[in-house]
mmCIF file of C-alpha atoms in Angstrom:
data_model
loop_
_atom_site.group_PDB
_atom_site.id
_atom_site.type_symbol
_atom_site.label_atom_id
_atom_site.label_comp_id
_atom_site.label_asym_id
_atom_site.label_seq_id
_atom_site.Cartn_x
_atom_site.Cartn_y
_atom_site.Cartn_z
ATOM 1 C CA MET B 156 -27.503 -24.628 -6.372
ATOM 2 C CA SER B 157 -25.078 -25.104 -3.456
ATOM 3 C CA GLU B 158 -22.014 -24.082 -5.504
ATOM 4 C CA PRO B 159 -23.389 -20.628 -6.450
ATOM 5 C CA CYS B 160 -24.570 -20.150 -2.867
ATOM 6 C CA ASP B 161 -21.134 -21.148 -1.562
ATOM 7 C CA ALA B 162 -19.515 -18.674 -3.963
ATOM 8 C CA ALA B 163 -21.621 -15.858 -2.543
ATOM 9 C CA GLY B 164 -20.131 -16.427 0.899
ATOM 10 C CA ARG B 165 -16.606 -16.702 -0.457
ATOM 11 C CA ILE B 166 -16.438 -13.623 -2.671
ATOM 12 C CA SER B 167 -19.591 -11.613 -2.109
ATOM 13 C CA ASP B 168 -22.487 -11.428 0.315
ATOM 14 C CA ALA B 169 -23.887 -14.711 1.630
ATOM 15 C CA SER B 170 -27.180 -12.976 2.426
ATOM 16 C CA LEU B 171 -28.031 -13.219 -1.303
ATOM 17 C CA ALA B 172 -28.347 -16.987 -0.904
ATOM 18 C CA VAL B 173 -30.531 -16.534 2.167
ATOM 19 C CA GLU B 174 -32.742 -14.092 0.252
ATOM 20 C CA LEU B 175 -33.096 -16.647 -2.548
ATOM 21 C CA PHE B 176 -34.124 -19.420 -0.174
ATOM 22 C CA LEU B 177 -36.618 -17.179 1.608
ATOM 23 C CA SER B 178 -38.058 -15.541 -1.498
ATOM 24 C CA LYS B 179 -41.729 -16.182 -2.163
ATOM 25 C CA ASP B 180 -41.722 -14.140 -5.395
ATOM 26 C CA ARG B 181 -40.683 -16.254 -8.391
ATOM 27 C CA ALA B 182 -39.380 -13.288 -10.432
ATOM 28 C CA GLU B 183 -37.283 -12.056 -7.509
ATOM 29 C CA ALA B 184 -35.976 -15.594 -6.909
ATOM 30 C CA GLU B 185 -34.954 -15.872 -10.563
ATOM 31 C CA LYS B 186 -33.066 -12.550 -10.385
ATOM 32 C CA LEU B 187 -31.260 -13.690 -7.251
ATOM 33 C CA ALA B 188 -30.445 -17.082 -8.801
ATOM 34 C CA ILE B 189 -28.967 -15.394 -11.875
ATOM 35 C CA LYS B 190 -26.929 -13.061 -9.678
ATOM 36 C CA LEU B 191 -25.631 -16.009 -7.643
ATOM 37 C CA CYS B 192 -24.678 -17.874 -10.830
ATOM 38 C CA ASP B 193 -22.785 -14.802 -12.041
ATOM 39 C CA ILE B 194 -20.951 -14.598 -8.715
ATOM 40 C CA ASN B 195 -20.092 -18.286 -9.010
ATOM 41 C CA LYS B 196 -18.689 -17.747 -12.516
ATOM 42 C CA ASP B 197 -16.518 -14.936 -11.127
ATOM 43 C CA ARG B 198 -15.374 -17.250 -8.335
ATOM 44 C CA GLN B 199 -14.446 -19.956 -10.838
ATOM 45 C CA LEU B 200 -12.461 -17.502 -12.949
ATOM 46 C CA GLU B 201 -10.616 -16.210 -9.889
ATOM 47 C CA GLU B 202 -9.967 -19.747 -8.634
ATOM 48 C CA ASN B 203 -8.501 -20.733 -11.997
ATOM 49 C CA ARG B 204 -6.350 -17.579 -12.133
ATOM 50 C CA ILE B 205 -4.915 -18.249 -8.672
ATOM 51 C CA ALA B 206 -4.346 -21.932 -9.459
ATOM 52 C CA LYS B 207 -2.547 -21.072 -12.719
ATOM 53 C CA GLU B 208 -0.262 -18.606 -10.907
ATOM 54 C CA ALA B 209 0.390 -21.072 -8.093
ATOM 55 C CA TYR B 210 1.171 -23.995 -10.433
ATOM 56 C CA ALA B 211 3.568 -21.829 -12.442
ATOM 57 C CA TYR B 212 5.377 -20.725 -9.282
ATOM 58 C CA ILE B 213 5.562 -24.288 -7.944
ATOM 59 C CA GLU B 214 7.136 -25.504 -11.174
ATOM 60 C CA GLU B 215 9.533 -22.540 -11.529
ATOM 61 C CA GLN B 216 10.749 -22.786 -7.928
ATOM 62 C CA SER B 217 10.682 -26.606 -7.696
ATOM 63 C CA CYS B 218 8.371 -26.324 -4.686
ATOM 64 C CA ALA B 219 7.051 -29.815 -5.362
ATOM 65 C CA ASP B 220 10.377 -31.073 -3.986
ATOM 66 C CA ASN B 221 9.537 -29.584 -0.568
ATOM 67 C CA SER B 222 7.699 -31.506 2.153
ATOM 68 C CA VAL B 223 5.042 -28.741 2.335
ATOM 69 C CA ILE B 224 4.112 -26.187 -0.313
ATOM 70 C CA ILE B 225 3.727 -22.675 1.158
ATOM 71 C CA LEU B 226 2.827 -19.827 -1.187
ATOM 72 C CA ASP B 227 1.725 -16.245 -0.643
ATOM 73 C CA ASN B 228 0.486 -13.479 -2.883
ATOM 74 C CA PRO B 229 -1.064 -10.075 -2.215
ATOM 75 C CA SER B 230 -3.538 -10.381 -5.108
ATOM 76 C CA TRP B 231 -5.096 -13.703 -4.126
ATOM 77 C CA HIS B 232 -8.633 -13.536 -2.752
ATOM 78 C CA HIS B 233 -8.604 -14.941 0.773
ATOM 79 C CA GLY B 234 -12.040 -16.535 0.299
ATOM 80 C CA ILE B 235 -10.816 -18.695 -2.568
ATOM 81 C CA ILE B 236 -7.337 -19.828 -1.558
ATOM 82 C CA GLY B 237 -8.647 -22.815 0.410
ATOM 83 C CA ILE B 238 -10.162 -24.279 -2.749
ATOM 84 C CA VAL B 239 -6.865 -23.786 -4.596
ATOM 85 C CA ALA B 240 -4.878 -25.236 -1.679
ATOM 86 C CA SER B 241 -7.016 -28.374 -2.020
ATOM 87 C CA ARG B 242 -6.274 -28.581 -5.734
ATOM 88 C CA ILE B 243 -2.538 -28.142 -5.152
ATOM 89 C CA SER B 244 -2.459 -30.692 -2.342
ATOM 90 C CA GLU B 245 -4.287 -33.197 -4.515
ATOM 91 C CA LYS B 246 -2.103 -32.566 -7.581
ATOM 92 C CA TYR B 247 1.253 -32.785 -5.784
ATOM 93 C CA SER B 248 0.264 -35.173 -2.948
ATOM 94 C CA LEU B 249 1.690 -32.676 -0.466
ATOM 95 C CA PRO B 250 0.233 -30.379 2.157
ATOM 96 C CA ALA B 251 -0.373 -26.927 0.657
ATOM 97 C CA ILE B 252 -0.718 -23.618 2.471
ATOM 98 C CA LEU B 253 -1.755 -20.500 0.566
ATOM 99 C CA ILE B 254 -1.647 -17.075 2.170
ATOM 100 C CA SER B 255 -3.232 -13.872 0.910
ATOM 101 C CA PHE B 256 -2.050 -10.413 1.882
ATOM 102 C CA GLU B 257 -5.033 -8.917 0.043
ATOM 103 C CA GLY B 258 -6.281 -5.704 1.595
ATOM 104 C CA ASN B 259 -3.022 -4.656 3.263
ATOM 105 C CA GLU B 260 -1.959 -1.107 2.478
ATOM 106 C CA ASP B 261 1.590 -2.381 1.927
ATOM 107 C CA PRO B 262 1.604 -6.165 1.482
ATOM 108 C CA ASN B 263 5.415 -6.170 1.691
ATOM 109 C CA ASP B 264 5.450 -4.550 5.124
ATOM 110 C CA PRO B 265 6.893 -7.110 7.574
ATOM 111 C CA GLU B 266 3.942 -6.360 9.874
ATOM 112 C CA ALA B 267 1.367 -6.985 7.104
ATOM 113 C CA ILE B 268 -1.200 -9.556 8.155
ATOM 114 C CA GLY B 269 -1.944 -12.460 5.859
ATOM 115 C CA LYS B 270 -4.903 -14.799 5.946
ATOM 116 C CA GLY B 271 -4.157 -18.333 4.931
ATOM 117 C CA SER B 272 -5.724 -21.668 4.279
ATOM 118 C CA GLY B 273 -4.033 -25.043 4.310
ATOM 119 C CA ARG B 274 -4.990 -28.483 3.104
ATOM 120 C CA SER B 275 -3.154 -31.664 3.913
ATOM 121 C CA VAL B 276 -2.766 -35.253 2.831
ATOM 122 C CA GLN B 277 -3.584 -38.408 4.748
ATOM 123 C CA GLY B 278 -1.017 -38.984 7.488
ATOM 124 C CA MET B 279 -0.024 -35.319 7.945
ATOM 125 C CA ASN B 280 -2.002 -33.610 10.707
ATOM 126 C CA LEU B 281 -1.830 -29.884 9.971
ATOM 127 C CA VAL B 282 -3.120 -28.762 13.354
ATOM 128 C CA ASP B 283 -0.440 -30.834 15.106
ATOM 129 C CA ALA B 284 2.217 -29.458 12.743
ATOM 130 C CA PHE B 285 1.005 -25.909 13.321
ATOM 131 C CA SER B 286 1.105 -26.349 17.081
ATOM 132 C CA SER B 287 4.884 -26.699 16.836
ATOM 133 C CA CYS B 288 4.935 -23.312 15.055
ATOM 134 C CA ALA B 289 2.258 -21.617 17.167
ATOM 135 C CA ASP B 290 4.588 -18.737 18.047
ATOM 136 C CA LEU B 291 4.616 -17.675 14.380
ATOM 137 C CA PHE B 292 0.850 -17.300 13.981
ATOM 138 C CA GLU B 293 -1.483 -14.571 15.132
ATOM 139 C CA LYS B 294 -4.050 -17.353 15.246
ATOM 140 C CA TYR B 295 -4.807 -20.675 13.608
ATOM 141 C CA GLY B 296 -7.283 -23.508 13.842
ATOM 142 C CA GLY B 297 -8.855 -26.366 12.013
ATOM 143 C CA HIS B 298 -8.517 -30.112 11.923
ATOM 144 C CA GLU B 299 -6.167 -32.794 10.639
ATOM 145 C CA LEU B 300 -6.663 -32.077 6.940
ATOM 146 C CA ALA B 301 -7.594 -28.375 6.837
ATOM 147 C CA VAL B 302 -6.502 -25.246 8.685
ATOM 148 C CA GLY B 303 -7.081 -21.536 8.602
ATOM 149 C CA LEU B 304 -4.425 -19.128 9.793
ATOM 150 C CA THR B 305 -3.419 -15.536 10.295
ATOM 151 C CA ILE B 306 0.270 -14.688 10.093
ATOM 152 C CA LYS B 307 2.530 -11.643 9.792
ATOM 153 C CA LYS B 308 4.643 -11.342 6.647
ATOM 154 C CA LYS B 309 7.842 -11.320 8.706
ATOM 155 C CA ASN B 310 7.109 -14.869 9.948
ATOM 156 C CA LEU B 311 6.719 -16.555 6.546
ATOM 157 C CA ALA B 312 10.375 -17.444 6.043
ATOM 158 C CA GLU B 313 10.580 -19.075 9.461
ATOM 159 C CA LEU B 314 7.340 -20.961 8.823
ATOM 160 C CA SER B 315 8.761 -22.351 5.572
ATOM 161 C CA LYS B 316 11.990 -23.294 7.337
ATOM 162 C CA ARG B 317 10.236 -25.194 10.124
#
């Protein structure tokens, strides 16, 4: 049941999972469980869509030849990109950072704010690497193998360069 509950927090309302756990009415609990499973199916579909787009871009642009894969897209759901970053990092044995500009009025505006998620490989500390680029982020945090970040569109090229 943890996967459907996790999906609720990623793409919907996590309070649904809380309601399920606190429900004393079996019929209500079943309705909530079905709803959470439906949300999880939506999350899986979205995750697979993002992964397919990311893999295609990586192959077309030969990004797997880079030391770090950094991708952005205005249509990617910011609650799911961390899962996809993990898949990419595992597949290519490289750190992967995915950034979503979802929700920006104009995602191409240099001042547009993106939310990102990064996953690393053993031996590459993302937080240490990000500290050398701290001036480019609005904020960031995490640990050796996983980070979250907020960055302006205008700083992406410099981030990729560094």
